[in-house]
CSV table of C-alpha atoms and ligand atoms in Angstrom, one decimal:
chain,number,residue,atom,x,y,z
A,26,MET,CA,-13.5,-50.3,-15.6
A,27,GLY,CA,-14.1,-47.5,-18.0
A,28,GLY,CA,-13.0,-44.1,-18.8
A,29,TYR,CA,-14.8,-40.9,-19.9
A,30,GLN,CA,-14.1,-37.3,-20.5
A,31,VAL,CA,-16.3,-34.9,-22.4
A,32,LYS,CA,-13.3,-33.1,-23.9
A,33,GLY,CA,-10.8,-35.3,-25.8
A,34,ARG,CA,-7.1,-35.8,-24.9
A,35,ALA,CA,-7.7,-36.0,-21.1
A,36,GLY,CA,-5.8,-39.2,-20.8
A,37,ARG,CA,-8.4,-41.9,-21.1
A,38,SER,CA,-6.3,-44.1,-23.3
A,39,THR,CA,-3.3,-43.5,-21.2
A,40,VAL,CA,-5.1,-44.7,-18.0
A,41,ALA,CA,-6.7,-47.7,-19.8
A,42,THR,CA,-3.5,-48.9,-21.4
A,43,ASN,CA,-1.4,-48.6,-18.4
A,44,ILE,CA,-3.9,-50.5,-16.3
A,45,THR,CA,-4.3,-53.2,-18.9
A,46,GLY,CA,-0.6,-53.8,-19.5
A,47,GLU,CA,0.0,-54.2,-15.8
A,48,LEU,CA,-3.1,-56.2,-14.9
A,49,ALA,CA,-2.4,-58.6,-17.8
A,50,LYS,CA,0.9,-59.6,-16.2
A,51,THR,CA,-1.1,-61.4,-13.4
A,52,TYR,CA,-4.7,-61.7,-14.5
A,53,GLN,CA,-6.8,-62.8,-17.5
A,54,THR,CA,-7.4,-59.3,-18.9
A,55,VAL,CA,-9.0,-58.0,-22.0
A,56,LEU,CA,-8.9,-54.5,-23.3
A,57,ILE,CA,-12.0,-53.2,-25.2
A,58,ASP,CA,-11.6,-50.2,-27.4
A,59,CYS,CA,-14.9,-48.3,-27.3
A,60,ASP,CA,-13.4,-45.3,-29.2
A,61,MET,CA,-13.6,-46.3,-32.8
A,62,PRO,CA,-12.6,-45.3,-35.4
A,63,GLN,CA,-9.9,-43.5,-33.5
A,64,GLY,CA,-8.7,-46.8,-32.0
A,65,SER,CA,-5.9,-45.6,-29.7
A,66,ALA,CA,-6.2,-48.7,-27.4
A,67,LEU,CA,-6.3,-51.0,-30.4
A,68,SER,CA,-3.1,-49.4,-31.8
A,69,TRP,CA,-1.4,-49.6,-28.5
A,70,ALA,CA,-2.3,-53.3,-28.2
A,71,ALA,CA,-1.0,-54.0,-31.7
A,72,LEU,CA,2.3,-52.3,-30.8
A,73,ARG,CA,2.5,-54.2,-27.6
A,74,ASN,CA,1.8,-57.6,-29.2
A,75,ASP,CA,4.8,-57.0,-31.5
A,76,TRP,CA,7.2,-57.3,-28.6
A,77,HIS,CA,5.1,-59.0,-25.9
A,78,PRO,CA,2.5,-61.3,-27.6
A,79,GLY,CA,-0.6,-62.5,-25.9
A,80,LEU,CA,-2.6,-59.4,-25.0
A,81,ARG,CA,-6.3,-59.8,-25.8
A,82,VAL,CA,-8.0,-56.8,-27.4
A,83,GLU,CA,-11.5,-56.2,-28.8
A,84,LYS,CA,-13.1,-53.3,-30.5
A,85,VAL,CA,-16.8,-52.2,-30.4
A,86,ALA,CA,-18.5,-49.8,-32.7
A,87,ASN,CA,-21.5,-48.9,-30.6
A,88,HIS,CA,-23.1,-49.5,-27.2
A,89,ARG,CA,-25.0,-52.7,-28.3
A,90,GLU,CA,-21.8,-54.3,-29.4
A,91,LEU,CA,-20.2,-53.3,-26.1
A,92,VAL,CA,-23.0,-55.0,-24.1
A,93,ALA,CA,-22.7,-58.2,-26.2
A,94,THR,CA,-18.9,-58.2,-26.0
A,95,VAL,CA,-18.9,-57.8,-22.2
A,96,GLU,CA,-21.5,-60.6,-21.8
A,97,ARG,CA,-19.4,-62.9,-24.0
A,98,LEU,CA,-16.1,-62.2,-22.2
A,99,LYS,CA,-17.2,-61.8,-18.6
A,100,PRO,CA,-17.3,-65.6,-17.7
A,101,ASP,CA,-13.6,-66.2,-18.4
A,102,THR,CA,-12.0,-62.9,-17.8
A,103,GLU,CA,-10.8,-61.5,-14.5
A,104,TYR,CA,-10.5,-57.9,-15.7
A,105,LEU,CA,-12.2,-56.1,-18.6
A,106,VAL,CA,-10.7,-52.7,-19.2
A,107,LEU,CA,-12.7,-50.3,-21.4
A,108,ASP,CA,-11.2,-47.3,-23.2
A,109,GLY,CA,-14.1,-44.8,-23.6
A,110,PRO,CA,-14.8,-42.2,-26.3
A,111,PRO,CA,-14.8,-38.4,-25.6
A,112,ARG,CA,-18.3,-37.6,-26.6
A,113,LEU,CA,-20.8,-40.5,-27.5
A,114,ALA,CA,-23.4,-40.2,-24.8
A,115,GLU,CA,-24.9,-43.7,-25.4
A,116,MET,CA,-21.6,-45.4,-25.3
A,117,THR,CA,-20.7,-43.5,-22.1
A,118,ARG,CA,-24.0,-44.3,-20.4
A,119,ALA,CA,-23.4,-48.0,-21.3
A,120,ILE,CA,-19.9,-47.9,-19.8
A,121,LEU,CA,-21.2,-46.2,-16.6
A,122,VAL,CA,-23.8,-48.9,-16.2
A,123,LEU,CA,-21.6,-51.9,-17.1
A,124,ALA,CA,-18.4,-51.0,-15.3
A,125,ASP,CA,-17.7,-51.9,-11.6
A,126,LEU,CA,-15.3,-48.9,-11.5
A,127,CYS,CA,-15.3,-45.9,-13.9
A,128,LEU,CA,-12.2,-43.6,-13.9
A,129,VAL,CA,-12.7,-40.1,-15.3
A,130,PRO,CA,-9.3,-38.7,-16.3
A,131,ILE,CA,-8.9,-35.0,-15.9
A,132,GLY,CA,-5.9,-33.0,-16.9
A,133,ALA,CA,-4.9,-29.9,-14.9
A,134,SER,CA,-6.7,-27.2,-16.9
A,135,PRO,CA,-9.8,-25.2,-15.6
A,136,ALA,CA,-11.5,-25.6,-19.1
A,137,GLU,CA,-11.5,-29.3,-18.7
A,138,VAL,CA,-13.0,-29.2,-15.3
A,139,TRP,CA,-16.0,-27.3,-16.7
A,140,ALA,CA,-16.3,-29.5,-19.7
A,141,THR,CA,-16.4,-32.5,-17.5
A,142,SER,CA,-19.5,-31.3,-15.7
A,143,ASP,CA,-21.6,-32.4,-18.6
A,144,LEU,CA,-20.8,-35.9,-17.4
A,145,ARG,CA,-22.7,-35.3,-14.3
A,146,THR,CA,-26.0,-35.7,-16.2
A,147,LEU,CA,-24.9,-39.0,-17.7
A,148,ILE,CA,-23.9,-40.3,-14.3
A,149,GLU,CA,-27.2,-39.3,-12.9
A,150,ASP,CA,-29.0,-41.1,-15.8
A,151,ALA,CA,-26.9,-44.3,-15.2
A,152,THR,CA,-27.5,-44.2,-11.5
A,153,LYS,CA,-31.2,-44.9,-12.2
A,154,VAL,CA,-30.1,-48.3,-13.6
A,155,ARG,CA,-27.2,-49.2,-11.3
A,156,ARG,CA,-25.2,-47.6,-8.5
A,157,VAL,CA,-22.3,-45.9,-10.4
A,158,ASN,CA,-18.8,-46.3,-8.9
A,159,ALA,CA,-16.8,-43.5,-10.4
A,160,ARG,CA,-13.7,-41.6,-9.5
A,161,LEU,CA,-11.7,-38.7,-11.0
A,162,ILE,CA,-8.1,-39.3,-11.8
A,163,TRP,CA,-5.7,-36.4,-12.2
A,164,THR,CA,-3.5,-36.8,-15.2
A,165,ARG,CA,-0.8,-34.3,-16.1
A,166,PHE,CA,-0.8,-33.4,-12.4
A,167,ARG,CA,1.5,-30.9,-10.9
A,168,ALA,CA,1.5,-31.4,-7.2
A,169,TYR,CA,1.5,-28.6,-4.6
A,170,THR,CA,0.4,-25.8,-6.8
A,171,THR,CA,-2.5,-23.7,-5.5
A,172,LEU,CA,-4.2,-24.1,-8.9
A,173,ALA,CA,-4.1,-27.9,-8.7
A,174,GLN,CA,-5.5,-27.9,-5.2
A,175,GLU,CA,-8.3,-25.4,-6.1
A,176,LEU,CA,-9.1,-27.4,-9.2
A,177,SER,CA,-9.4,-30.7,-7.3
A,178,VAL,CA,-12.1,-29.1,-5.1
A,179,ASP,CA,-13.9,-27.5,-8.1
A,180,ALA,CA,-13.9,-30.8,-10.0
A,181,GLU,CA,-15.0,-32.8,-7.2
A,182,ASN,CA,-17.9,-30.4,-6.6
A,183,ALA,CA,-18.8,-30.0,-10.2
A,184,LEU,CA,-19.1,-33.8,-10.7
A,185,GLY,CA,-20.0,-35.0,-7.3
A,186,LEU,CA,-17.0,-37.5,-7.6
A,187,VAL,CA,-14.0,-37.9,-5.5
A,188,ALA,CA,-10.5,-38.3,-6.9
A,189,LEU,CA,-8.3,-41.3,-6.6
A,190,LYS,CA,-5.4,-40.8,-4.2
A,191,THR,CA,-3.1,-41.7,-7.1
A,192,THR,CA,-2.3,-38.9,-9.5
A,193,LEU,CA,-0.3,-39.2,-12.8
A,194,GLY,CA,2.3,-36.5,-13.2
A,195,TYR,CA,3.0,-34.6,-16.4
A,196,ARG,CA,5.7,-36.9,-17.8
A,197,VAL,CA,7.2,-37.8,-21.1
A,198,ALA,CA,7.1,-41.4,-20.0
A,199,TYR,CA,3.3,-41.5,-20.5
A,200,ALA,CA,3.5,-40.3,-24.1
A,201,GLU,CA,6.4,-42.5,-24.8
A,202,ALA,CA,4.8,-45.6,-23.4
A,203,LEU,CA,1.6,-45.0,-25.4
A,204,GLY,CA,3.6,-44.8,-28.6
A,205,GLN,CA,5.5,-48.0,-27.9
A,206,GLY,CA,2.9,-50.4,-26.7
A,207,ARG,CA,4.3,-50.2,-23.2
A,208,THR,CA,3.1,-49.1,-19.8
A,209,ALA,CA,4.9,-46.2,-18.2
A,210,ALA,CA,6.3,-48.7,-15.6
A,211,GLU,CA,8.2,-50.3,-18.6
A,212,VAL,CA,10.0,-47.1,-19.7
A,213,HIS,CA,12.8,-45.6,-17.8
A,214,ASP,CA,11.2,-43.2,-15.4
A,215,SER,CA,11.1,-44.3,-11.8
A,216,HIS,CA,8.4,-41.7,-10.8
A,217,ALA,CA,6.0,-42.9,-13.5
A,218,LYS,CA,6.7,-46.5,-12.4
A,219,GLU,CA,5.7,-45.6,-8.8
A,220,GLU,CA,2.6,-43.9,-10.1
A,221,VAL,CA,1.5,-46.8,-12.3
A,222,LYS,CA,2.1,-49.3,-9.4
A,223,ALA,CA,0.1,-47.0,-7.0
A,224,LEU,CA,-2.7,-46.8,-9.6
A,225,LEU,CA,-2.9,-50.6,-10.0
A,226,SER,CA,-3.0,-51.2,-6.3
A,227,GLU,CA,-5.6,-48.5,-5.7
A,228,VAL,CA,-7.8,-49.8,-8.6
A,229,THR,CA,-7.6,-53.4,-7.6
A,230,ARG,CA,-8.4,-52.5,-4.0
A,231,LEU,CA,-11.4,-50.5,-5.0
A,232,LEU,CA,-12.6,-53.4,-7.2
A,233,ALA,CA,-12.2,-55.9,-4.5
A,234,LYS,CA,-14.3,-53.9,-2.1
A,235,HIS,CA,-17.0,-53.4,-4.7
B,23,ATP,N1,0.4,-37.7,-17.6
B,23,ATP,C1,0.7,-37.4,-18.8
B,23,ATP,N2,1.9,-36.8,-19.1
B,23,ATP,C2,2.3,-36.5,-20.3
B,23,ATP,N3,1.5,-36.7,-21.4
B,23,ATP,C3,0.4,-37.3,-21.3
B,23,ATP,C4,-0.1,-37.7,-20.0
B,23,ATP,N4,-1.4,-38.3,-20.1
B,23,ATP,C5,-1.6,-38.3,-21.4
B,23,ATP,N5,-0.6,-37.7,-22.1
B,23,ATP,C6,-0.5,-37.5,-23.6
B,23,ATP,O1,-1.6,-36.7,-24.0
B,23,ATP,C7,-2.1,-37.2,-25.2
B,23,ATP,C8,-3.6,-37.6,-25.0
B,23,ATP,O2,-3.7,-38.7,-24.1
B,23,ATP,P1,-4.7,-39.9,-24.3
B,23,ATP,O3,-4.6,-40.4,-25.7
B,23,ATP,O4,-4.5,-40.8,-23.2
B,23,ATP,O5,-6.0,-39.1,-24.1
B,23,ATP,P2,-7.5,-39.5,-24.5
B,23,ATP,O6,-8.4,-38.9,-23.5
B,23,ATP,O7,-7.6,-41.0,-24.7
B,23,ATP,O8,-7.6,-38.7,-25.8
B,23,ATP,P3,-8.5,-39.0,-27.2
B,23,ATP,O9,-9.6,-38.0,-27.1
B,23,ATP,O10,-7.5,-38.7,-28.3
B,23,ATP,O11,-9.0,-40.4,-27.1
B,23,ATP,C9,-1.3,-38.4,-25.6
B,23,ATP,O12,-0.3,-38.0,-26.5
B,23,ATP,C10,-0.6,-38.8,-24.3
B,23,ATP,O13,0.6,-39.5,-24.5
B,24,MG,MG1,-8.3,-42.1,-26.3
């Protein structure tokens, strides 16, 4: 799995950490932070290990380290979750090639949709090496607004990607969870909990088919 968005703050670390925290309850899972020196995933994992020890986390400084780390961990890991950087083209290309499923978070603003279209070139490059399995995921989603529906169509066309059925709403629970080393299913918000559960089941289903 991997995440990418040209513009920062789209929700990559949010998606990666929620998926990691939930998968790790059942499967051998390792989170790889590919966004150093920022290290949001690393910080989240450190906070999580304070109250819930045992989560495995790694960091990589460049795409060569990523390839080596994935090779090393793959044999005894069921899920590797990669938290991607906002801009590094080489790292992003490596993630697109390595990952069985790439999630591209997109918040609900028109500017972000256009910024994300740069990603199309990287996806086309990666496709020369391997069939890329990528989906958009709406974060900060407000359902049933005309804007949201129009944006979905624009984004899907701009990137040639379809969106996951699961969307993450605009909820304090996501920000809270990221700051506490938790998943949004572990803070008190039943809507966020449902979304995170739906995300997990959709992602594991897509990976099983792959
Ligand atoms: N669905 C959401 N609802 C409310 N807040 C959110 C949501 N998704 C993300 N956020 C908040 O937005 C901020 C950016 O999210 P996040 O760190 O996941 O994005 P990112 O794409 O990894 O950004 P960066 O470029 O900093 O790595 C965080 O403070 C996060 O808690
Ligand atoms: Mg991040």
